[in-house]
mmCIF file of C-alpha atoms in Angstrom:
data_model
loop_
_atom_site.group_PDB
_atom_site.id
_atom_site.type_symbol
_atom_site.label_atom_id
_atom_site.label_comp_id
_atom_site.label_asym_id
_atom_site.label_seq_id
_atom_site.Cartn_x
_atom_site.Cartn_y
_atom_site.Cartn_z
ATOM 1 C CA THR A 543 -6.849 -11.446 17.249
ATOM 2 C CA GLN A 544 -3.722 -11.402 15.391
ATOM 3 C CA LEU A 545 -1.548 -8.606 16.916
ATOM 4 C CA LEU A 546 0.676 -6.429 14.302
ATOM 5 C CA GLU A 547 3.511 -4.519 14.767
ATOM 6 C CA GLN A 548 5.222 -2.286 12.345
ATOM 7 C CA SER A 549 8.693 -0.750 13.119
ATOM 8 C CA PRO A 550 10.208 2.331 13.406
ATOM 9 C CA GLN A 551 6.801 4.239 13.902
ATOM 10 C CA PHE A 552 8.660 7.260 12.538
ATOM 11 C CA LEU A 553 11.984 7.242 10.245
ATOM 12 C CA SER A 554 13.790 10.049 9.079
ATOM 13 C CA ILE A 555 16.778 10.510 7.047
ATOM 14 C CA GLN A 556 18.597 11.969 4.403
ATOM 15 C CA GLU A 557 18.278 11.454 1.216
ATOM 16 C CA GLY A 558 20.378 8.687 -0.790
ATOM 17 C CA GLU A 559 20.558 6.949 2.786
ATOM 18 C CA ASN A 560 19.323 2.931 3.256
ATOM 19 C CA LEU A 561 16.625 1.731 5.259
ATOM 20 C CA THR A 562 13.598 -1.030 6.272
ATOM 21 C CA VAL A 563 10.966 -1.378 7.897
ATOM 22 C CA TYR A 564 9.057 -4.072 10.050
ATOM 23 C CA CYS A 565 5.834 -5.746 9.666
ATOM 24 C CA ASN A 566 5.752 -7.886 12.590
ATOM 25 C CA SER A 567 2.455 -10.735 13.901
ATOM 26 C CA SER A 568 2.199 -13.544 15.577
ATOM 27 C CA SER A 569 -0.318 -15.285 13.232
ATOM 28 C CA VAL A 570 0.072 -17.129 9.726
ATOM 29 C CA PHE A 571 -0.545 -14.777 6.555
ATOM 30 C CA SER A 572 -2.124 -16.383 3.479
ATOM 31 C CA SER A 573 -0.783 -12.856 1.611
ATOM 32 C CA LEU A 574 0.157 -9.754 2.600
ATOM 33 C CA GLN A 575 0.752 -6.078 0.728
ATOM 34 C CA TRP A 576 2.550 -2.929 1.607
ATOM 35 C CA TYR A 577 0.705 0.247 0.611
ATOM 36 C CA ARG A 578 1.857 3.815 1.138
ATOM 37 C CA GLN A 579 -0.178 6.752 1.272
ATOM 38 C CA GLU A 580 0.317 10.547 0.830
ATOM 39 C CA PRO A 581 -0.773 12.997 2.794
ATOM 40 C CA GLY A 582 -4.340 13.924 1.174
ATOM 41 C CA GLU A 583 -4.588 10.765 -0.688
ATOM 42 C CA GLY A 584 -5.826 7.372 -0.037
ATOM 43 C CA PRO A 585 -3.077 4.318 0.900
ATOM 44 C CA VAL A 586 -1.538 2.914 -2.905
ATOM 45 C CA LEU A 587 -0.903 -0.727 -2.992
ATOM 46 C CA LEU A 588 3.117 -1.317 -3.944
ATOM 47 C CA VAL A 589 3.349 -5.240 -4.310
ATOM 48 C CA THR A 590 1.696 -8.407 -1.934
ATOM 49 C CA VAL A 591 4.034 -10.948 -1.291
ATOM 50 C CA VAL A 592 2.187 -14.444 -1.266
ATOM 51 C CA THR A 593 4.820 -17.179 -0.886
ATOM 52 C CA GLY A 594 6.733 -17.972 2.198
ATOM 53 C CA GLY A 595 10.451 -16.699 2.073
ATOM 54 C CA GLU A 596 9.626 -14.298 -0.875
ATOM 55 C CA VAL A 597 11.624 -11.726 -2.564
ATOM 56 C CA LYS A 598 9.810 -9.076 -4.804
ATOM 57 C CA LYS A 599 11.761 -5.498 -6.113
ATOM 58 C CA LEU A 600 9.765 -3.037 -7.941
ATOM 59 C CA LYS A 601 12.628 -0.895 -8.567
ATOM 60 C CA ARG A 602 14.697 0.860 -5.177
ATOM 61 C CA LEU A 603 12.147 -1.051 -3.188
ATOM 62 C CA THR A 604 12.783 -4.569 -1.796
ATOM 63 C CA PHE A 605 10.337 -6.492 -0.238
ATOM 64 C CA GLN A 606 10.669 -9.708 1.586
ATOM 65 C CA PHE A 607 8.168 -12.038 3.590
ATOM 66 C CA GLY A 608 9.119 -14.119 6.324
ATOM 67 C CA ASP A 609 9.729 -18.409 6.212
ATOM 68 C CA ALA A 610 6.657 -19.088 8.413
ATOM 69 C CA ARG A 611 4.308 -15.757 6.666
ATOM 70 C CA LYS A 612 4.774 -13.712 10.282
ATOM 71 C CA ASP A 613 6.468 -10.732 9.598
ATOM 72 C CA SER A 614 7.620 -8.324 6.343
ATOM 73 C CA SER A 615 10.236 -6.487 5.566
ATOM 74 C CA LEU A 616 10.643 -3.371 3.130
ATOM 75 C CA HIS A 617 13.911 -2.319 2.185
ATOM 76 C CA ILE A 618 14.500 1.028 0.521
ATOM 77 C CA THR A 619 17.995 1.606 -1.427
ATOM 78 C CA ALA A 620 19.157 5.789 -2.116
ATOM 79 C CA ALA A 621 15.818 6.796 -0.591
ATOM 80 C CA GLN A 622 14.677 10.292 -2.206
ATOM 81 C CA PRO A 623 12.154 12.930 -1.002
ATOM 82 C CA GLY A 624 9.562 11.420 -3.493
ATOM 83 C CA ASP A 625 9.749 7.799 -1.196
ATOM 84 C CA THR A 626 8.457 10.101 2.038
ATOM 85 C CA GLY A 627 4.691 8.567 3.035
ATOM 86 C CA LEU A 628 3.174 6.591 5.260
ATOM 87 C CA TYR A 629 4.190 3.012 4.520
ATOM 88 C CA LEU A 630 1.667 0.208 5.471
ATOM 89 C CA CYS A 631 1.312 -3.246 5.964
ATOM 90 C CA ALA A 632 -2.001 -5.264 5.159
ATOM 91 C CA PRO A 633 -1.926 -9.057 6.047
ATOM 92 C CA ARG A 634 -4.583 -11.253 4.787
ATOM 93 C CA LEU A 635 -5.761 -14.394 6.719
ATOM 94 C CA GLY A 636 -7.165 -16.871 2.975
ATOM 95 C CA GLY A 637 -10.548 -16.125 1.752
ATOM 96 C CA ASN A 638 -10.900 -12.771 3.093
ATOM 97 C CA GLU A 639 -11.273 -9.662 1.291
ATOM 98 C CA LYS A 640 -11.165 -7.219 4.430
ATOM 99 C CA LEU A 641 -8.082 -5.324 4.448
ATOM 100 C CA THR A 642 -6.220 -5.136 8.814
ATOM 101 C CA PHE A 643 -3.650 -2.480 7.943
ATOM 102 C CA GLY A 644 -0.565 -2.056 10.500
ATOM 103 C CA THR A 645 -0.086 1.040 12.229
ATOM 104 C CA GLY A 646 2.551 1.899 9.441
ATOM 105 C CA THR A 647 5.926 3.550 9.687
ATOM 106 C CA ARG A 648 5.913 7.377 8.775
ATOM 107 C CA LEU A 649 8.688 7.861 6.684
ATOM 108 C CA THR A 650 10.491 11.239 6.052
ATOM 109 C CA ILE A 651 13.255 11.958 3.783
ATOM 110 C CA ILE A 652 15.206 15.112 3.951
ATOM 111 C CA PRO A 653 16.380 16.736 0.761
ATOM 112 C CA ASP B 1363 -10.143 6.184 -16.337
ATOM 113 C CA ALA B 1364 -11.815 8.156 -12.992
ATOM 114 C CA GLY B 1365 -10.349 6.267 -10.076
ATOM 115 C CA VAL B 1366 -12.677 6.258 -6.707
ATOM 116 C CA THR B 1367 -14.319 9.217 -5.401
ATOM 117 C CA GLN B 1368 -15.659 10.223 -2.739
ATOM 118 C CA SER B 1369 -17.575 13.548 -1.665
ATOM 119 C CA PRO B 1370 -17.255 15.845 0.428
ATOM 120 C CA THR B 1371 -13.874 16.155 0.655
ATOM 121 C CA HIS B 1372 -13.881 17.690 4.154
ATOM 122 C CA LEU B 1373 -16.798 18.376 6.787
ATOM 123 C CA ILE B 1374 -17.178 19.767 10.047
ATOM 124 C CA LYS B 1375 -20.237 18.085 11.619
ATOM 125 C CA THR B 1376 -20.988 18.606 16.082
ATOM 126 C CA ARG B 1377 -21.608 16.276 18.282
ATOM 127 C CA GLY B 1378 -25.281 14.572 18.046
ATOM 128 C CA GLN B 1379 -25.580 15.155 14.308
ATOM 129 C CA HIS B 1380 -25.914 12.535 11.574
ATOM 130 C CA VAL B 1381 -23.430 12.272 8.560
ATOM 131 C CA THR B 1382 -23.414 10.433 5.343
ATOM 132 C CA LEU B 1383 -20.488 9.977 3.047
ATOM 133 C CA ARG B 1384 -20.909 9.212 -1.022
ATOM 134 C CA CYS B 1385 -17.982 6.875 -2.829
ATOM 135 C CA SER B 1386 -18.275 6.342 -6.272
ATOM 136 C CA PRO B 1387 -16.077 2.765 -7.609
ATOM 137 C CA ILE B 1388 -13.708 2.763 -10.839
ATOM 138 C CA SER B 1389 -16.251 1.989 -13.327
ATOM 139 C CA GLY B 1390 -16.678 -2.374 -13.714
ATOM 140 C CA HIS B 1391 -16.017 -2.880 -10.231
ATOM 141 C CA LYS B 1392 -19.223 -3.728 -8.242
ATOM 142 C CA SER B 1393 -17.208 -3.953 -4.649
ATOM 143 C CA VAL B 1394 -17.161 -1.425 -2.273
ATOM 144 C CA SER B 1395 -15.181 -1.177 1.326
ATOM 145 C CA TRP B 1396 -15.279 1.423 3.691
ATOM 146 C CA TYR B 1397 -12.303 2.148 6.427
ATOM 147 C CA GLN B 1398 -11.674 4.185 8.885
ATOM 148 C CA GLN B 1399 -8.709 6.448 9.340
ATOM 149 C CA VAL B 1400 -7.564 8.085 12.868
ATOM 150 C CA LEU B 1401 -4.647 9.972 12.622
ATOM 151 C CA GLY B 1402 -1.710 8.065 13.242
ATOM 152 C CA GLN B 1403 -3.291 5.124 12.741
ATOM 153 C CA GLY B 1404 -4.116 2.798 9.603
ATOM 154 C CA PRO B 1405 -7.341 1.888 8.477
ATOM 155 C CA GLN B 1406 -9.621 0.294 10.270
ATOM 156 C CA PHE B 1407 -12.388 -1.767 7.760
ATOM 157 C CA ILE B 1408 -15.893 -0.922 8.789
ATOM 158 C CA PHE B 1409 -18.239 -2.155 5.866
ATOM 159 C CA GLN B 1410 -17.883 -4.789 2.889
ATOM 160 C CA TYR B 1411 -20.265 -4.057 0.182
ATOM 161 C CA TYR B 1412 -21.389 -6.689 -3.079
ATOM 162 C CA GLU B 1413 -23.495 -6.118 -5.092
ATOM 163 C CA LYS B 1414 -25.502 -4.115 -3.086
ATOM 164 C CA GLU B 1415 -25.030 -7.194 -0.329
ATOM 165 C CA GLU B 1416 -23.180 -6.100 2.682
ATOM 166 C CA ARG B 1417 -20.343 -8.961 2.905
ATOM 167 C CA GLY B 1418 -18.086 -7.830 5.932
ATOM 168 C CA ARG B 1419 -18.829 -5.732 8.975
ATOM 169 C CA GLY B 1420 -15.836 -4.367 11.949
ATOM 170 C CA ASN B 1421 -16.202 -3.892 14.982
ATOM 171 C CA PHE B 1422 -18.501 -0.818 14.694
ATOM 172 C CA PRO B 1423 -20.575 0.234 16.544
ATOM 173 C CA ASP B 1424 -24.750 0.208 15.348
ATOM 174 C CA ARG B 1425 -23.866 3.946 14.235
ATOM 175 C CA PHE B 1426 -22.656 2.687 11.664
ATOM 176 C CA SER B 1427 -24.591 1.538 8.437
ATOM 177 C CA ALA B 1428 -23.886 2.008 4.691
ATOM 178 C CA ARG B 1429 -25.257 0.742 2.065
ATOM 179 C CA GLN B 1430 -25.046 0.078 -1.633
ATOM 180 C CA PHE B 1431 -26.726 1.319 -5.270
ATOM 181 C CA PRO B 1432 -27.527 -0.570 -8.228
ATOM 182 C CA ASN B 1433 -24.675 1.270 -9.998
ATOM 183 C CA TYR B 1434 -22.870 -0.002 -7.579
ATOM 184 C CA SER B 1435 -21.694 3.524 -5.525
ATOM 185 C CA SER B 1436 -22.179 3.871 -1.984
ATOM 186 C CA GLU B 1437 -23.360 5.957 1.263
ATOM 187 C CA LEU B 1438 -21.310 5.233 4.321
ATOM 188 C CA ASN B 1439 -23.883 6.705 7.037
ATOM 189 C CA VAL B 1440 -22.852 7.927 11.084
ATOM 190 C CA ASN B 1441 -25.283 8.532 13.910
ATOM 191 C CA ALA B 1442 -25.170 10.636 16.788
ATOM 192 C CA LEU B 1443 -21.737 11.589 15.657
ATOM 193 C CA LEU B 1444 -18.671 11.925 18.815
ATOM 194 C CA LEU B 1445 -15.845 13.472 19.564
ATOM 195 C CA GLY B 1446 -14.281 10.474 18.388
ATOM 196 C CA ASP B 1447 -15.733 9.759 15.062
ATOM 197 C CA SER B 1448 -13.341 12.511 14.292
ATOM 198 C CA ALA B 1449 -11.307 10.589 11.102
ATOM 199 C CA LEU B 1450 -10.270 9.819 7.128
ATOM 200 C CA TYR B 1451 -13.422 7.919 5.413
ATOM 201 C CA LEU B 1452 -11.918 6.431 3.118
ATOM 202 C CA CYS B 1453 -13.242 4.051 0.554
ATOM 203 C CA ALA B 1454 -12.301 0.944 -1.809
ATOM 204 C CA SER B 1455 -13.340 -0.277 -4.947
ATOM 205 C CA SER B 1456 -12.769 -3.811 -6.428
ATOM 206 C CA LEU B 1457 -13.839 -5.667 -9.056
ATOM 207 C CA GLU B 1458 -15.394 -8.646 -6.712
ATOM 208 C CA GLY B 1459 -14.283 -8.689 -3.942
ATOM 209 C CA SER B 1460 -13.985 -12.205 -3.536
ATOM 210 C CA GLY B 1461 -10.462 -11.592 -1.548
ATOM 211 C CA GLY B 1462 -9.098 -15.715 -2.238
ATOM 212 C CA ARG B 1463 -7.594 -15.457 -5.222
ATOM 213 C CA GLY B 1464 -4.180 -15.961 -4.160
ATOM 214 C CA GLY B 1465 -2.872 -12.323 -2.649
ATOM 215 C CA GLY B 1466 -6.056 -11.213 -2.936
ATOM 216 C CA GLU B 1467 -8.007 -8.605 -4.935
ATOM 217 C CA THR B 1468 -6.695 -5.591 -5.570
ATOM 218 C CA GLN B 1469 -8.370 -2.143 -3.529
ATOM 219 C CA TYR B 1470 -8.005 0.702 -5.598
ATOM 220 C CA PHE B 1471 -8.895 3.515 -2.479
ATOM 221 C CA GLY B 1472 -9.918 7.082 -2.472
ATOM 222 C CA PRO B 1473 -8.653 10.245 -1.502
ATOM 223 C CA GLY B 1474 -11.003 10.260 1.320
ATOM 224 C CA THR B 1475 -13.864 12.060 3.061
ATOM 225 C CA ARG B 1476 -11.978 14.167 6.708
ATOM 226 C CA LEU B 1477 -14.538 14.597 9.492
ATOM 227 C CA LEU B 1478 -13.884 16.763 11.777
ATOM 228 C CA VAL B 1479 -16.710 16.859 14.941
ATOM 229 C CA LEU B 1480 -16.377 19.442 16.981
#
């Protein structure tokens, strides 16, 4: 059974600050996805990382997949109120369509 | 084009009752998955259906069942409701639900049905 941990659970910072959230496991994954979920909505896919050590940028968001493909991080530069939401990581074991989500990091950006 | 739609948006039931939740996938998508999201947690996989057949099942009791119709819409049924079934039920659709290509297919989530069991 894979153990998936996201940290921190809650994060509240001022607009303009930088932040990093983490997704860690003892298992090796074929790929990993990050989602953002806003209140009253379903999760929305932000990025998929596949290769160990891979870095992907999406505007002010930088996603990194660990070299061993057991962990990932999401860094946000100059956070804005629109970044507020629940950030979920969802690793994938090869050939398995089922998504297994972490408990998420609830991010609040204070204007 | 419309995204994934779910109905109803909110529902209140009492213990022991039965509930049916509905999902319409994005046009052209043949795979539908159901997830349960309890307050403060990430979504937990319940079922996946593809071409009307169950492709995957999560760790949920037999009180939970689902089906997919010829038009690829889907229903999730929960019998003998318990207080712990209170949650946001999410439906996600994807083209084929293969999961095996690179990072896997993108799943598109609906807004969910919020179920409260009293």
